[in-house]
mmCIF file of C-alpha atoms in Angstrom:
data_model
loop_
_atom_site.group_PDB
_atom_site.id
_atom_site.type_symbol
_atom_site.label_atom_id
_atom_site.label_comp_id
_atom_site.label_asym_id
_atom_site.label_seq_id
_atom_site.Cartn_x
_atom_site.Cartn_y
_atom_site.Cartn_z
ATOM 1 C CA MET A 14 11.779 35.099 -2.165
ATOM 2 C CA LEU A 15 10.502 33.292 -5.002
ATOM 3 C CA LYS A 16 8.065 36.156 -5.630
ATOM 4 C CA LYS A 17 11.226 38.508 -6.132
ATOM 5 C CA LEU A 18 12.652 36.382 -8.287
ATOM 6 C CA LEU A 19 9.586 36.038 -10.408
ATOM 7 C CA PHE A 20 9.342 39.733 -10.381
ATOM 8 C CA CYS A 21 12.732 39.934 -11.698
ATOM 9 C CA GLY A 22 12.139 37.661 -14.735
ATOM 10 C CA LEU A 23 8.876 39.144 -15.643
ATOM 11 C CA ILE A 24 10.661 42.451 -16.168
ATOM 12 C CA ILE A 25 11.167 41.127 -19.979
ATOM 13 C CA TRP A 26 7.605 40.412 -20.253
ATOM 14 C CA GLY A 27 6.516 44.232 -19.000
ATOM 15 C CA CYS A 28 9.283 45.863 -20.373
ATOM 16 C CA LEU A 29 9.670 47.754 -16.779
ATOM 17 C CA SER A 30 12.858 49.160 -15.192
ATOM 18 C CA ALA A 31 13.856 46.371 -12.332
ATOM 19 C CA ASN A 32 13.716 49.172 -9.698
ATOM 20 C CA THR A 33 9.849 50.059 -11.092
ATOM 21 C CA VAL A 34 8.948 46.321 -10.729
ATOM 22 C CA LEU A 35 10.982 45.386 -7.389
ATOM 23 C CA ALA A 36 9.984 48.454 -5.042
ATOM 24 C CA LYS A 37 6.662 46.837 -4.859
ATOM 25 C CA THR A 38 7.887 43.850 -3.792
ATOM 26 C CA LYS A 39 7.778 43.434 0.549
ATOM 27 C CA GLU A 40 11.450 42.930 1.932
ATOM 28 C CA CYS A 41 11.320 40.266 4.621
ATOM 29 C CA LEU A 42 13.079 41.515 7.954
ATOM 30 C CA VAL A 43 14.862 38.080 8.419
ATOM 31 C CA LYS A 44 17.707 37.013 6.380
ATOM 32 C CA PRO A 45 19.137 33.581 7.467
ATOM 33 C CA SER A 46 23.343 33.539 8.287
ATOM 34 C CA TYR A 47 23.811 29.875 8.069
ATOM 35 C CA ASP A 48 23.766 27.054 5.987
ATOM 36 C CA ILE A 49 21.286 24.253 6.391
ATOM 37 C CA VAL A 50 22.092 20.546 5.434
ATOM 38 C CA ILE A 51 19.750 17.952 5.812
ATOM 39 C CA GLU A 52 20.684 14.307 6.016
ATOM 40 C CA GLN A 53 19.272 10.916 7.416
ATOM 41 C CA GLY A 54 21.447 11.235 10.600
ATOM 42 C CA PHE A 55 21.627 14.438 11.242
ATOM 43 C CA VAL A 56 20.757 18.040 10.636
ATOM 44 C CA GLU A 57 23.695 20.332 10.025
ATOM 45 C CA ILE A 58 23.381 24.416 10.464
ATOM 46 C CA VAL A 59 26.669 26.112 9.894
ATOM 47 C CA ASN A 60 28.191 29.501 9.529
ATOM 48 C CA GLN A 61 31.545 31.246 10.424
ATOM 49 C CA GLN A 62 30.821 31.110 14.131
ATOM 50 C CA ASN A 63 28.941 27.668 14.947
ATOM 51 C CA ASP A 64 29.007 24.427 13.427
ATOM 52 C CA VAL A 65 25.591 22.528 14.746
ATOM 53 C CA LEU A 66 24.817 18.974 14.446
ATOM 54 C CA ILE A 67 21.679 18.009 15.621
ATOM 55 C CA THR A 68 20.629 14.176 15.339
ATOM 56 C CA PRO A 69 16.782 12.687 14.917
ATOM 57 C CA SER A 70 16.683 12.335 18.745
ATOM 58 C CA GLY A 71 17.459 15.769 19.769
ATOM 59 C CA ALA A 72 21.741 14.619 20.705
ATOM 60 C CA VAL A 73 23.278 18.130 19.915
ATOM 61 C CA THR A 74 27.294 18.277 18.542
ATOM 62 C CA ARG A 75 28.521 22.124 18.422
ATOM 63 C CA ASN A 76 31.989 22.574 16.676
ATOM 64 C CA ASN A 77 32.741 19.197 17.500
ATOM 65 C CA ILE A 78 31.842 19.250 20.773
ATOM 66 C CA THR A 79 28.999 17.028 21.915
ATOM 67 C CA LEU A 80 26.709 19.213 24.245
ATOM 68 C CA PRO A 81 25.402 18.202 27.379
ATOM 69 C CA LEU A 82 21.764 19.064 26.729
ATOM 70 C CA THR A 83 18.673 19.373 30.121
ATOM 71 C CA PRO A 84 15.720 16.744 28.638
ATOM 72 C CA ALA A 85 13.878 20.025 27.454
ATOM 73 C CA VAL A 86 16.634 21.494 25.428
ATOM 74 C CA GLN A 87 17.270 18.398 23.787
ATOM 75 C CA GLN A 88 13.368 17.989 23.380
ATOM 76 C CA ASP A 89 13.294 21.450 21.752
ATOM 77 C CA ALA A 90 16.459 20.710 19.454
ATOM 78 C CA LYS A 91 15.009 17.288 18.249
ATOM 79 C CA GLN A 92 11.829 19.010 17.082
ATOM 80 C CA PHE A 93 13.975 22.250 15.654
ATOM 81 C CA GLN A 94 15.676 19.444 13.609
ATOM 82 C CA ALA A 95 12.275 17.509 12.285
ATOM 83 C CA PHE A 96 10.783 20.772 11.793
ATOM 84 C CA LEU A 97 13.807 21.659 9.555
ATOM 85 C CA ARG A 98 13.514 18.081 7.339
ATOM 86 C CA THR A 99 10.018 18.537 6.996
ATOM 87 C CA ASN A 100 9.745 22.327 5.439
ATOM 88 C CA MET A 101 13.023 22.851 3.903
ATOM 89 C CA ALA A 102 11.869 19.677 1.676
ATOM 90 C CA ASP A 103 8.429 21.408 1.420
ATOM 91 C CA TYR A 104 9.876 24.865 0.109
ATOM 92 C CA GLU A 105 12.215 23.665 -2.321
ATOM 93 C CA LEU A 106 9.157 21.635 -3.840
ATOM 94 C CA ARG A 107 6.727 24.416 -3.565
ATOM 95 C CA SER A 108 8.976 26.640 -5.138
ATOM 96 C CA VAL A 109 9.856 25.185 -8.467
ATOM 97 C CA ALA A 110 6.071 24.227 -8.406
ATOM 98 C CA GLU A 111 5.339 27.999 -8.583
ATOM 99 C CA LEU A 112 8.245 28.923 -10.805
ATOM 100 C CA ASN A 113 6.838 26.466 -13.109
ATOM 101 C CA GLN A 114 3.577 27.372 -12.968
ATOM 102 C CA VAL A 115 4.077 30.879 -13.831
ATOM 103 C CA ASN A 116 6.239 29.443 -17.020
ATOM 104 C CA ALA A 117 3.717 27.295 -18.228
ATOM 105 C CA VAL A 118 1.274 30.609 -17.885
ATOM 106 C CA PHE A 119 3.233 32.666 -19.904
ATOM 107 C CA ALA A 120 4.255 30.251 -22.019
ATOM 108 C CA GLN A 121 1.089 29.721 -23.362
ATOM 109 C CA ALA A 122 -0.296 33.554 -23.386
ATOM 110 C CA ILE A 123 2.900 33.870 -25.837
ATOM 111 C CA ARG A 124 1.557 31.239 -28.037
ATOM 112 C CA ASP A 125 -1.930 32.327 -27.934
ATOM 113 C CA LYS A 126 -0.641 35.995 -28.975
ATOM 114 C CA LEU A 127 2.224 35.997 -30.563
ATOM 115 C CA GLY A 128 2.384 31.998 -32.038
ATOM 116 C CA ASN A 129 4.087 28.773 -31.384
ATOM 117 C CA LYS A 130 7.137 30.112 -33.497
ATOM 118 C CA SER A 131 7.718 33.457 -31.564
ATOM 119 C CA GLU A 132 11.023 33.831 -30.315
ATOM 120 C CA LEU A 133 9.992 34.661 -27.254
ATOM 121 C CA LEU A 134 9.094 31.078 -26.242
ATOM 122 C CA SER A 135 13.141 30.413 -26.519
ATOM 123 C CA ASN A 136 13.364 33.405 -24.303
ATOM 124 C CA LEU A 137 11.180 32.307 -22.003
ATOM 125 C CA ARG A 138 13.108 29.040 -21.896
ATOM 126 C CA SER A 139 16.024 30.305 -21.501
ATOM 127 C CA LEU A 140 14.858 32.827 -18.404
ATOM 128 C CA TYR A 141 12.995 29.772 -16.477
ATOM 129 C CA ASN A 142 16.261 27.570 -16.914
ATOM 130 C CA GLN A 143 18.406 30.418 -15.665
ATOM 131 C CA LEU A 144 15.853 31.414 -12.766
ATOM 132 C CA LEU A 145 15.709 28.018 -11.885
ATOM 133 C CA ALA A 146 19.399 27.375 -11.658
ATOM 134 C CA LEU A 147 19.841 30.564 -9.361
ATOM 135 C CA LEU A 148 17.290 28.879 -7.208
ATOM 136 C CA HIS A 149 19.067 25.698 -7.158
ATOM 137 C CA GLN A 150 21.807 27.737 -5.877
ATOM 138 C CA ALA A 151 19.880 28.792 -2.563
ATOM 139 C CA ILE A 152 18.229 25.031 -2.012
ATOM 140 C CA ILE A 153 18.378 21.547 -3.821
ATOM 141 C CA THR A 154 18.192 18.147 -2.765
ATOM 142 C CA LYS A 155 20.872 15.715 -4.473
ATOM 143 C CA ASP A 156 20.917 11.928 -3.434
ATOM 144 C CA GLY A 157 18.422 12.292 -0.749
ATOM 145 C CA VAL A 158 20.156 15.611 1.020
ATOM 146 C CA THR A 159 18.807 18.944 0.980
ATOM 147 C CA TYR A 160 21.243 21.872 0.556
ATOM 148 C CA PHE A 161 20.181 25.113 1.714
ATOM 149 C CA TYR A 162 22.668 28.003 1.207
ATOM 150 C CA TYR A 163 21.813 31.475 2.908
ATOM 151 C CA GLN A 164 24.196 33.721 0.785
ATOM 152 C CA PRO A 165 22.436 32.587 -2.756
ATOM 153 C CA PHE A 166 19.119 32.919 -1.236
ATOM 154 C CA ASN A 167 19.462 36.340 0.321
ATOM 155 C CA ASN A 168 20.844 37.571 -2.947
ATOM 156 C CA LEU A 169 17.322 36.210 -5.069
ATOM 157 C CA LYS A 170 16.206 39.252 -5.789
ATOM 158 C CA THR A 171 19.673 40.876 -7.134
ATOM 159 C CA ASP A 172 20.865 38.200 -8.944
ATOM 160 C CA GLY A 173 17.329 37.688 -10.265
ATOM 161 C CA GLU A 174 17.034 40.916 -11.620
ATOM 162 C CA ALA A 175 20.736 40.535 -13.399
ATOM 163 C CA ILE A 176 19.703 37.388 -15.205
ATOM 164 C CA SER A 177 16.342 39.182 -15.926
ATOM 165 C CA LYS A 178 17.852 42.409 -18.050
ATOM 166 C CA LYS A 179 20.428 40.236 -20.026
ATOM 167 C CA VAL A 180 17.691 38.282 -21.218
ATOM 168 C CA PHE A 181 15.864 41.674 -21.764
ATOM 169 C CA TYR A 182 18.702 43.501 -23.750
ATOM 170 C CA LYS A 183 18.518 40.023 -25.687
ATOM 171 C CA ILE A 184 15.144 40.817 -26.432
ATOM 172 C CA LEU A 185 15.838 43.692 -27.468
ATOM 173 C CA GLY A 186 18.566 43.706 -29.523
ATOM 174 C CA ASN A 187 16.792 40.759 -31.810
ATOM 175 C CA SER A 188 13.702 42.791 -31.975
ATOM 176 C CA ILE A 189 15.559 45.572 -33.699
ATOM 177 C CA LEU A 190 17.497 43.323 -35.803
ATOM 178 C CA HIS A 191 14.109 41.854 -37.404
ATOM 179 C CA PHE A 192 12.727 45.000 -37.544
ATOM 180 C CA ASP A 193 9.766 43.887 -35.279
ATOM 181 C CA VAL A 194 10.728 45.894 -31.764
ATOM 182 C CA PHE A 195 7.031 47.458 -31.656
ATOM 183 C CA LYS A 196 5.208 44.622 -32.560
ATOM 184 C CA ASN A 197 7.188 42.443 -29.460
ATOM 185 C CA TYR A 198 6.705 45.321 -27.439
ATOM 186 C CA SER A 199 3.369 45.364 -27.883
ATOM 187 C CA GLY A 200 2.888 41.556 -27.558
ATOM 188 C CA ILE A 201 5.051 41.779 -24.217
ATOM 189 C CA LYS A 202 3.391 44.264 -22.750
ATOM 190 C CA LYS A 203 -0.200 42.866 -23.327
ATOM 191 C CA ILE A 204 0.903 39.632 -22.266
ATOM 192 C CA ALA A 205 2.467 40.961 -19.057
ATOM 193 C CA LYS A 206 -0.411 43.152 -17.916
ATOM 194 C CA GLU A 207 -3.449 40.370 -18.335
ATOM 195 C CA GLU A 208 -1.067 37.252 -16.986
ATOM 196 C CA TRP A 209 0.676 38.973 -14.105
ATOM 197 C CA LYS A 210 -2.921 39.495 -12.737
ATOM 198 C CA THR A 211 -3.628 36.180 -12.238
ATOM 199 C CA GLN A 212 -0.636 35.293 -10.332
ATOM 200 C CA LYS A 213 0.481 38.091 -8.586
ATOM 201 C CA VAL A 214 -1.647 37.245 -5.657
ATOM 202 C CA SER A 215 -0.691 33.337 -5.833
ATOM 203 C CA LEU A 216 2.773 34.522 -6.098
ATOM 204 C CA GLN A 217 2.519 37.030 -3.288
ATOM 205 C CA GLN A 218 1.014 34.841 -0.582
ATOM 206 C CA PHE A 219 3.847 32.064 -1.275
ATOM 207 C CA ASP A 220 6.462 34.982 -0.625
ATOM 208 C CA GLU A 221 4.692 35.659 2.890
ATOM 209 C CA SER A 222 4.597 32.311 3.399
ATOM 210 C CA ILE A 223 8.549 31.401 3.134
ATOM 211 C CA CYS A 224 8.927 34.890 4.970
ATOM 212 C CA ALA A 225 6.923 33.062 7.801
ATOM 213 C CA LEU A 226 9.183 30.202 7.424
ATOM 214 C CA MET A 227 12.756 32.027 7.394
ATOM 215 C CA THR A 228 11.438 34.048 10.458
ATOM 216 C CA ASP A 229 10.256 30.753 11.973
ATOM 217 C CA ILE A 230 13.378 28.545 11.397
ATOM 218 C CA ASP A 231 15.368 31.695 12.588
ATOM 219 C CA ASN A 232 13.663 32.104 16.028
ATOM 220 C CA GLN A 233 14.280 28.525 16.247
ATOM 221 C CA TYR A 234 17.716 28.513 16.092
ATOM 222 C CA ASN A 235 18.577 31.704 18.064
ATOM 223 C CA HIS A 236 16.479 30.092 20.889
ATOM 224 C CA LEU A 237 18.491 26.927 20.706
ATOM 225 C CA MET A 238 22.057 28.858 20.498
ATOM 226 C CA ARG A 239 20.894 30.782 23.880
ATOM 227 C CA SER A 240 20.167 27.431 25.276
ATOM 228 C CA PHE A 241 23.627 26.296 24.368
ATOM 229 C CA LYS A 242 25.136 28.879 26.620
#
């Protein structure tokens, strides 16, 4: 998830092809097929087939029809909506924190190796802002309501790659224009090699935890949907 997004972003620092870098990431087998909206009074899980609302007490409405539930199923629904409330908010916070951490580390590395006036700093800021916006297309909290959109989430890798390529070509063009392409290439390559080592393990662990979270959510969702029939 986030690791894929950051791998895409780090293309520009390593001057590597997107396919080479991204081939090293492990795909999560579970890909969500529903959006999630978390409000104070209910949790909504919706796709083209089903619109499921679960209240904090575990009452369930599906496609505008209130479902009769056994006590066991209602308890499962109650636990599922509570699980989503806790973990989706945590996922958003952790994702932004990881992105901020990588941005800060690479910004400091650029200052140390290429100076405070390096054009790469502005390129890094641009990349960071675009990746943050991309992340918030997948999950964002506004006015106390958390929104998760499965299609942007599943496309983080592809869309992050496209953004990173665009920024990379901008860097390359500016370097050629100012006749310092080789200096920038050497500096970028060194930064990527050294700093990525310090981030790789943490990001891999985070990525695996998000995959585990999405797998858990999907298992609980599918279990509930089978219980409703």
